[in-house]
Amino acid sequence: MDGNGRWAQANGLSRLEGHAEGARAVREAVRTCRKEGVQFLTLYAFSVANWGRPRTEVRALMNLLLDFAEREKVELRDQDVKLQVIGDADELPLATRQAVQSAISYTSQCQGMTLSLALSYGGRADIVSAARAIALRVQSGQLLPEEVTEQTFQSALSTHGLPPVDLLIRTGGERRVSDFLLYESAYAELYFLPIMWPDFNSKALRDAFAFFSGRERRFGLTSEQVQAAGTVVPLKAGHGFDPHDASNSLLASAESASAE
Ligand code: FPP
């Protein structure tokens, strides 16, 4: 969700007002995703690196998060949206942590969509923490090194339980991933757009979905294999494709098509 600061500057406002407008855009994005049948939405709200921003800005962002959690939890539950956090929530100031925790509990039974807020999140940090947790299990004899699989690894990441990323959207004109879901985005479709996050509305989101629908997702296979299988991985299903999952219908049908 990049571009709050530049949006504010262009509109003669402070950076903090830009973030507040960004929070409004978050509400619209959540509603639209829910309406469109997205099952998993993950928002990069605060990175590990963002702790290095000026103290006033960090404080304002933490207050916005607190406000968001307090104000939106009722609407989230009404919309059947379950809130969760990825990243190191223990790093958040107490009041923010409590408000977020309360919204998480309040929405815990919702099943329509999972909204994950990435807070004090870093993709590298998450990978290192997973590696450390697995190393400890190996050291204590609970796990053999040869038992460490992609599945073991995925379940040690803070995104465990979430499917791989299908579509990664970045506003603000930069074309980089900036430490977001590094492991999980292996086969993500990347969508960069020049508009600033506060201007990101339902129309822009639907355009992103249209872009996604037009992509041929090959997951390392050939276009012919994919077409023979006649299968697309739908955005609405929210599930990526695990090339090592033998039960995966795309791979299975592509193999039988090439064997014929
Ligand atoms: C990056 O834009 C944005 C952030 C570091 C914060 C994102 C926060 C929000 C959208 C609002 C709060 C979130 C929730 C979930 C309520 P930037 O500030 O770096 O923009 P710039 O590159 O133009 O300076």
PDB file of C-alpha atoms in Angstrom, residues 12 33 47 68 72-73 218:
ATOM      1  CA  GLY A  12      -0.966  19.864   0.281  1.00  0.00           C
ATOM      2  CA  CYS A  33     -12.511  -8.079  -2.100  1.00  0.00           C
ATOM      3  CA  SER A  47       7.136  -3.549   7.746  1.00  0.00           C
ATOM      4  CA  PHE A  68      -8.983   0.613  12.477  1.00  0.00           C
ATOM      5  CA  GLU A  72     -13.879  -1.872  11.880  1.00  0.00           C
ATOM      6  CA  LYS A  73     -14.284  -5.018  13.918  1.00  0.00           C
ATOM      7  CA  ARG A 218       1.986 -22.180 -16.071  1.00  0.00           C
TER       8      ARG A 218
END
